[in-house]
Amino acid sequence: MRAISGLWRWRHNPLCRPTDLAEAWLAFSALLLALVLVPVCGALTGTAAEAALQESVREQRAARHPVTATVTAALEDSPFSSDPEAAATGREVRSRVLADWTAPDGTPRHGKVTARIENPQPGERFTLWTDRQGRIVARPLDSTTATTHAVLAGVGAALLTAGLIESARRLIVWHMVRRRYARWDQAWDRAGPDWGRTGTGS
């Protein structure tokens, strides 16, 4: 912005080269393009991600069901329960247990699962997420988390767009500077032999 305003003030100055004005107009065009495209790309990406993630939330809620399981036995030497860093870092403690539960279709199930219980005891109850057949599945995505991911996707798209615009501007300026140096070299080659020799050729 300082370059644009500075060049605009002295655009009629005889020292202002056409390439200086070209760079200023390029910077101004890139700024306008960024002001338009960055929010548009961010909004479109965020909206599309939100729609896709919310559809995934609805599908997971329809396919996954919470059931109550009962601990029948705790399993020894669990890598989850034996982690000494779990309590220190505040991570959620999980234990491996044998448990019984009933699938949504009424089928009784029994197997090894992980429970959010620090010291599981037989008969203790906890919640599991299963599919319709009673197979263990992950907890479904919630709407708030989906919205957060969509916002992050929109912000990422906006930043990527801004970066691409600025990269394109810098690349064009780099080519302009190279051409300017090439013209300077050509002019120097023409004037070089007579440099410092007053009256040469007269």
mmCIF file of C-alpha atoms in Angstrom:
data_model
loop_
_atom_site.group_PDB
_atom_site.id
_atom_site.type_symbol
_atom_site.label_atom_id
_atom_site.label_comp_id
_atom_site.label_asym_id
_atom_site.label_seq_id
_atom_site.Cartn_x
_atom_site.Cartn_y
_atom_site.Cartn_z
ATOM 1 C CA MET A 1 0.000 0.000 0.000
ATOM 2 C CA ARG A 2 2.840 2.433 0.744
ATOM 3 C CA ALA A 3 4.356 1.707 -2.652
ATOM 4 C CA ILE A 4 1.029 2.333 -4.379
ATOM 5 C CA SER A 5 0.375 5.620 -2.568
ATOM 6 C CA GLY A 6 3.964 6.784 -3.055
ATOM 7 C CA LEU A 7 3.962 6.107 -6.777
ATOM 8 C CA TRP A 8 0.552 7.741 -7.162
ATOM 9 C CA ARG A 9 1.891 10.973 -5.630
ATOM 10 C CA TRP A 10 4.859 11.219 -7.974
ATOM 11 C CA ARG A 11 3.378 9.549 -11.079
ATOM 12 C CA HIS A 12 4.033 12.737 -13.149
ATOM 13 C CA ASN A 13 7.596 13.030 -11.893
ATOM 14 C CA PRO A 14 10.089 12.620 -14.774
ATOM 15 C CA LEU A 15 12.008 10.102 -12.634
ATOM 16 C CA CYS A 16 8.992 7.784 -12.466
ATOM 17 C CA ARG A 17 9.596 4.995 -14.950
ATOM 18 C CA PRO A 18 6.838 3.118 -16.796
ATOM 19 C CA THR A 19 7.940 -0.052 -14.990
ATOM 20 C CA ASP A 20 7.386 1.684 -11.636
ATOM 21 C CA LEU A 21 3.816 2.504 -12.611
ATOM 22 C CA ALA A 22 3.336 -1.027 -13.931
ATOM 23 C CA GLU A 23 4.442 -2.468 -10.583
ATOM 24 C CA ALA A 24 2.133 -0.108 -8.729
ATOM 25 C CA TRP A 25 -0.848 -1.046 -10.903
ATOM 26 C CA LEU A 26 0.040 -4.715 -10.478
ATOM 27 C CA ALA A 27 0.069 -4.318 -6.680
ATOM 28 C CA PHE A 28 -3.245 -2.439 -6.796
ATOM 29 C CA SER A 29 -4.823 -5.116 -9.016
ATOM 30 C CA ALA A 30 -3.565 -7.885 -6.724
ATOM 31 C CA LEU A 31 -5.024 -6.069 -3.719
ATOM 32 C CA LEU A 32 -8.442 -5.699 -5.371
ATOM 33 C CA LEU A 33 -8.350 -9.329 -6.487
ATOM 34 C CA ALA A 34 -7.505 -10.455 -2.966
ATOM 35 C CA LEU A 35 -10.274 -8.339 -1.438
ATOM 36 C CA VAL A 36 -12.789 -10.009 -3.745
ATOM 37 C CA LEU A 37 -11.535 -13.582 -4.109
ATOM 38 C CA VAL A 38 -10.266 -14.294 -0.586
ATOM 39 C CA PRO A 39 -13.643 -13.920 1.196
ATOM 40 C CA VAL A 40 -15.536 -15.531 -1.697
ATOM 41 C CA CYS A 41 -13.279 -18.615 -1.787
ATOM 42 C CA GLY A 42 -13.353 -18.877 1.993
ATOM 43 C CA ALA A 43 -17.133 -18.619 2.143
ATOM 44 C CA LEU A 44 -17.728 -21.087 -0.697
ATOM 45 C CA THR A 45 -15.291 -23.640 0.722
ATOM 46 C CA GLY A 46 -16.661 -23.279 4.242
ATOM 47 C CA THR A 47 -20.259 -23.620 3.036
ATOM 48 C CA ALA A 48 -19.478 -26.706 0.954
ATOM 49 C CA ALA A 49 -17.535 -28.308 3.811
ATOM 50 C CA GLU A 50 -20.337 -27.513 6.271
ATOM 51 C CA ALA A 51 -22.946 -29.136 4.029
ATOM 52 C CA ALA A 52 -20.840 -32.262 3.498
ATOM 53 C CA LEU A 53 -19.921 -32.614 7.171
ATOM 54 C CA GLN A 54 -23.472 -32.067 8.412
ATOM 55 C CA GLU A 55 -24.671 -34.724 5.971
ATOM 56 C CA SER A 56 -22.023 -37.049 7.416
ATOM 57 C CA VAL A 57 -23.272 -36.203 10.922
ATOM 58 C CA ARG A 58 -26.826 -37.151 9.948
ATOM 59 C CA GLU A 59 -25.695 -40.419 8.342
ATOM 60 C CA GLN A 60 -23.584 -41.392 11.343
ATOM 61 C CA ARG A 61 -26.386 -40.603 13.799
ATOM 62 C CA ALA A 62 -28.749 -42.780 11.766
ATOM 63 C CA ALA A 63 -26.287 -45.682 11.555
ATOM 64 C CA ARG A 64 -24.693 -45.606 15.029
ATOM 65 C CA HIS A 65 -26.460 -46.258 18.290
ATOM 66 C CA PRO A 66 -25.459 -45.919 21.965
ATOM 67 C CA VAL A 67 -25.917 -49.094 24.003
ATOM 68 C CA THR A 68 -25.222 -49.888 27.634
ATOM 69 C CA ALA A 69 -22.538 -52.503 28.206
ATOM 70 C CA THR A 70 -21.726 -54.377 31.409
ATOM 71 C CA VAL A 71 -18.189 -55.231 32.473
ATOM 72 C CA THR A 72 -17.702 -58.958 33.022
ATOM 73 C CA ALA A 73 -13.930 -58.894 33.612
ATOM 74 C CA ALA A 74 -11.033 -56.465 33.463
ATOM 75 C CA LEU A 75 -8.162 -57.371 31.159
ATOM 76 C CA GLU A 76 -4.660 -57.216 32.596
ATOM 77 C CA ASP A 77 -1.635 -55.424 31.117
ATOM 78 C CA SER A 78 -3.751 -53.037 29.082
ATOM 79 C CA PRO A 79 -1.634 -50.481 27.220
ATOM 80 C CA PHE A 80 -4.321 -47.903 27.920
ATOM 81 C CA SER A 81 -4.597 -48.355 31.651
ATOM 82 C CA SER A 82 -0.861 -48.875 32.223
ATOM 83 C CA ASP A 83 0.224 -45.598 30.578
ATOM 84 C CA PRO A 84 1.829 -43.572 33.433
ATOM 85 C CA GLU A 85 1.535 -40.333 31.448
ATOM 86 C CA ALA A 86 -2.238 -40.510 31.117
ATOM 87 C CA ALA A 87 -2.984 -38.960 34.498
ATOM 88 C CA ALA A 88 -0.147 -36.438 34.304
ATOM 89 C CA THR A 89 -1.183 -35.071 30.895
ATOM 90 C CA GLY A 90 -4.899 -35.040 31.623
ATOM 91 C CA ARG A 91 -5.751 -37.513 28.889
ATOM 92 C CA GLU A 92 -8.863 -39.590 29.301
ATOM 93 C CA VAL A 93 -8.140 -42.957 30.913
ATOM 94 C CA ARG A 94 -9.363 -45.984 28.996
ATOM 95 C CA SER A 95 -9.300 -49.605 30.092
ATOM 96 C CA ARG A 96 -9.680 -52.825 28.140
ATOM 97 C CA VAL A 97 -12.408 -55.065 29.461
ATOM 98 C CA LEU A 98 -14.592 -58.022 28.594
ATOM 99 C CA ALA A 99 -18.177 -56.830 28.378
ATOM 100 C CA ASP A 100 -21.696 -57.911 27.479
ATOM 101 C CA TRP A 101 -24.114 -55.718 25.534
ATOM 102 C CA THR A 102 -27.229 -56.055 23.451
ATOM 103 C CA ALA A 103 -27.224 -54.918 19.824
ATOM 104 C CA PRO A 104 -29.993 -52.582 18.598
ATOM 105 C CA ASP A 105 -31.511 -55.567 16.761
ATOM 106 C CA GLY A 106 -31.765 -57.465 20.083
ATOM 107 C CA THR A 107 -28.786 -59.781 19.552
ATOM 108 C CA PRO A 108 -26.670 -60.400 22.690
ATOM 109 C CA ARG A 109 -22.989 -59.585 22.242
ATOM 110 C CA HIS A 110 -19.827 -60.339 24.192
ATOM 111 C CA GLY A 111 -16.259 -59.248 23.520
ATOM 112 C CA LYS A 112 -13.192 -57.190 24.323
ATOM 113 C CA VAL A 113 -13.784 -53.445 24.294
ATOM 114 C CA THR A 114 -12.274 -50.263 25.701
ATOM 115 C CA ALA A 115 -14.155 -48.460 28.430
ATOM 116 C CA ARG A 116 -13.768 -44.976 29.879
ATOM 117 C CA ILE A 117 -13.308 -46.426 33.341
ATOM 118 C CA GLU A 118 -10.157 -46.053 35.413
ATOM 119 C CA ASN A 119 -10.592 -49.175 37.555
ATOM 120 C CA PRO A 120 -13.239 -51.380 35.929
ATOM 121 C CA GLN A 121 -15.086 -53.824 38.163
ATOM 122 C CA PRO A 122 -17.390 -56.677 37.126
ATOM 123 C CA GLY A 123 -20.969 -55.462 36.875
ATOM 124 C CA GLU A 124 -19.972 -51.848 36.165
ATOM 125 C CA ARG A 125 -21.889 -50.262 33.284
ATOM 126 C CA PHE A 126 -20.695 -47.932 30.540
ATOM 127 C CA THR A 127 -21.841 -46.708 27.121
ATOM 128 C CA LEU A 128 -20.727 -48.134 23.787
ATOM 129 C CA TRP A 129 -21.476 -47.004 20.237
ATOM 130 C CA THR A 130 -22.448 -49.801 17.851
ATOM 131 C CA ASP A 131 -23.948 -50.264 14.405
ATOM 132 C CA ARG A 132 -27.314 -51.982 13.915
ATOM 133 C CA GLN A 133 -25.683 -55.410 14.183
ATOM 134 C CA GLY A 134 -23.971 -54.572 17.476
ATOM 135 C CA ARG A 135 -20.437 -54.142 16.078
ATOM 136 C CA ILE A 136 -18.332 -51.548 17.891
ATOM 137 C CA VAL A 137 -17.982 -48.243 16.004
ATOM 138 C CA ALA A 138 -16.578 -44.816 16.791
ATOM 139 C CA ARG A 139 -18.721 -42.135 18.386
ATOM 140 C CA PRO A 140 -20.588 -40.184 15.672
ATOM 141 C CA LEU A 141 -19.367 -36.732 14.717
ATOM 142 C CA ASP A 142 -21.330 -33.961 16.451
ATOM 143 C CA SER A 143 -22.656 -30.826 14.747
ATOM 144 C CA THR A 144 -20.397 -28.424 16.653
ATOM 145 C CA THR A 145 -17.248 -30.279 15.654
ATOM 146 C CA ALA A 146 -18.451 -30.435 12.048
ATOM 147 C CA THR A 147 -19.013 -26.669 12.028
ATOM 148 C CA THR A 148 -15.556 -26.082 13.515
ATOM 149 C CA HIS A 149 -13.948 -28.195 10.783
ATOM 150 C CA ALA A 150 -15.938 -26.320 8.128
ATOM 151 C CA VAL A 151 -14.783 -22.951 9.500
ATOM 152 C CA LEU A 152 -11.177 -24.130 9.506
ATOM 153 C CA ALA A 153 -11.553 -25.329 5.919
ATOM 154 C CA GLY A 154 -12.931 -21.923 4.895
ATOM 155 C CA VAL A 155 -10.108 -20.069 6.645
ATOM 156 C CA GLY A 156 -7.554 -22.380 5.048
ATOM 157 C CA ALA A 157 -9.024 -21.800 1.585
ATOM 158 C CA ALA A 158 -8.991 -18.030 2.129
ATOM 159 C CA LEU A 159 -5.351 -18.062 3.245
ATOM 160 C CA LEU A 160 -4.390 -20.300 0.316
ATOM 161 C CA THR A 161 -6.098 -17.933 -2.124
ATOM 162 C CA ALA A 162 -4.313 -14.928 -0.642
ATOM 163 C CA GLY A 163 -1.005 -16.784 -0.837
ATOM 164 C CA LEU A 164 -1.552 -17.717 -4.487
ATOM 165 C CA ILE A 165 -2.407 -14.135 -5.432
ATOM 166 C CA GLU A 166 0.653 -12.751 -3.651
ATOM 167 C CA SER A 167 2.873 -15.455 -5.166
ATOM 168 C CA ALA A 168 1.612 -14.612 -8.657
ATOM 169 C CA ARG A 169 2.265 -10.904 -8.039
ATOM 170 C CA ARG A 170 5.805 -11.566 -6.828
ATOM 171 C CA LEU A 171 6.501 -13.839 -9.808
ATOM 172 C CA ILE A 172 5.350 -11.181 -12.270
ATOM 173 C CA VAL A 173 7.415 -8.510 -10.497
ATOM 174 C CA TRP A 174 10.444 -10.821 -10.600
ATOM 175 C CA HIS A 175 10.070 -11.200 -14.388
ATOM 176 C CA MET A 176 9.668 -7.431 -14.760
ATOM 177 C CA VAL A 177 12.839 -6.786 -12.755
ATOM 178 C CA ARG A 178 14.779 -9.325 -14.819
ATOM 179 C CA ARG A 179 13.657 -7.630 -18.033
ATOM 180 C CA ARG A 180 14.639 -4.249 -16.583
ATOM 181 C CA TYR A 181 18.114 -5.533 -15.719
ATOM 182 C CA ALA A 182 18.440 -7.045 -19.187
ATOM 183 C CA ARG A 183 17.640 -3.673 -20.765
ATOM 184 C CA TRP A 184 20.158 -1.997 -18.465
ATOM 185 C CA ASP A 185 22.813 -4.489 -19.591
ATOM 186 C CA GLN A 186 22.014 -3.793 -23.230
ATOM 187 C CA ALA A 187 22.233 -0.030 -22.677
ATOM 188 C CA TRP A 188 25.515 -0.445 -20.799
ATOM 189 C CA ASP A 189 26.934 -2.572 -23.626
ATOM 190 C CA ARG A 190 26.137 0.200 -26.075
ATOM 191 C CA ALA A 191 27.546 2.996 -23.890
ATOM 192 C CA GLY A 192 30.380 1.019 -22.316
ATOM 193 C CA PRO A 193 33.124 1.592 -24.896
ATOM 194 C CA ASP A 194 32.728 5.398 -24.691
ATOM 195 C CA TRP A 195 32.274 5.594 -20.903
ATOM 196 C CA GLY A 196 34.552 8.239 -19.401
ATOM 197 C CA ARG A 197 36.037 9.320 -22.719
ATOM 198 C CA THR A 198 34.843 12.907 -23.265
ATOM 199 C CA GLY A 199 34.470 13.837 -26.876
ATOM 200 C CA THR A 200 35.017 10.329 -28.179
ATOM 201 C CA GLY A 201 33.740 10.000 -31.707
ATOM 202 C CA SER A 202 33.614 13.776 -32.292
#
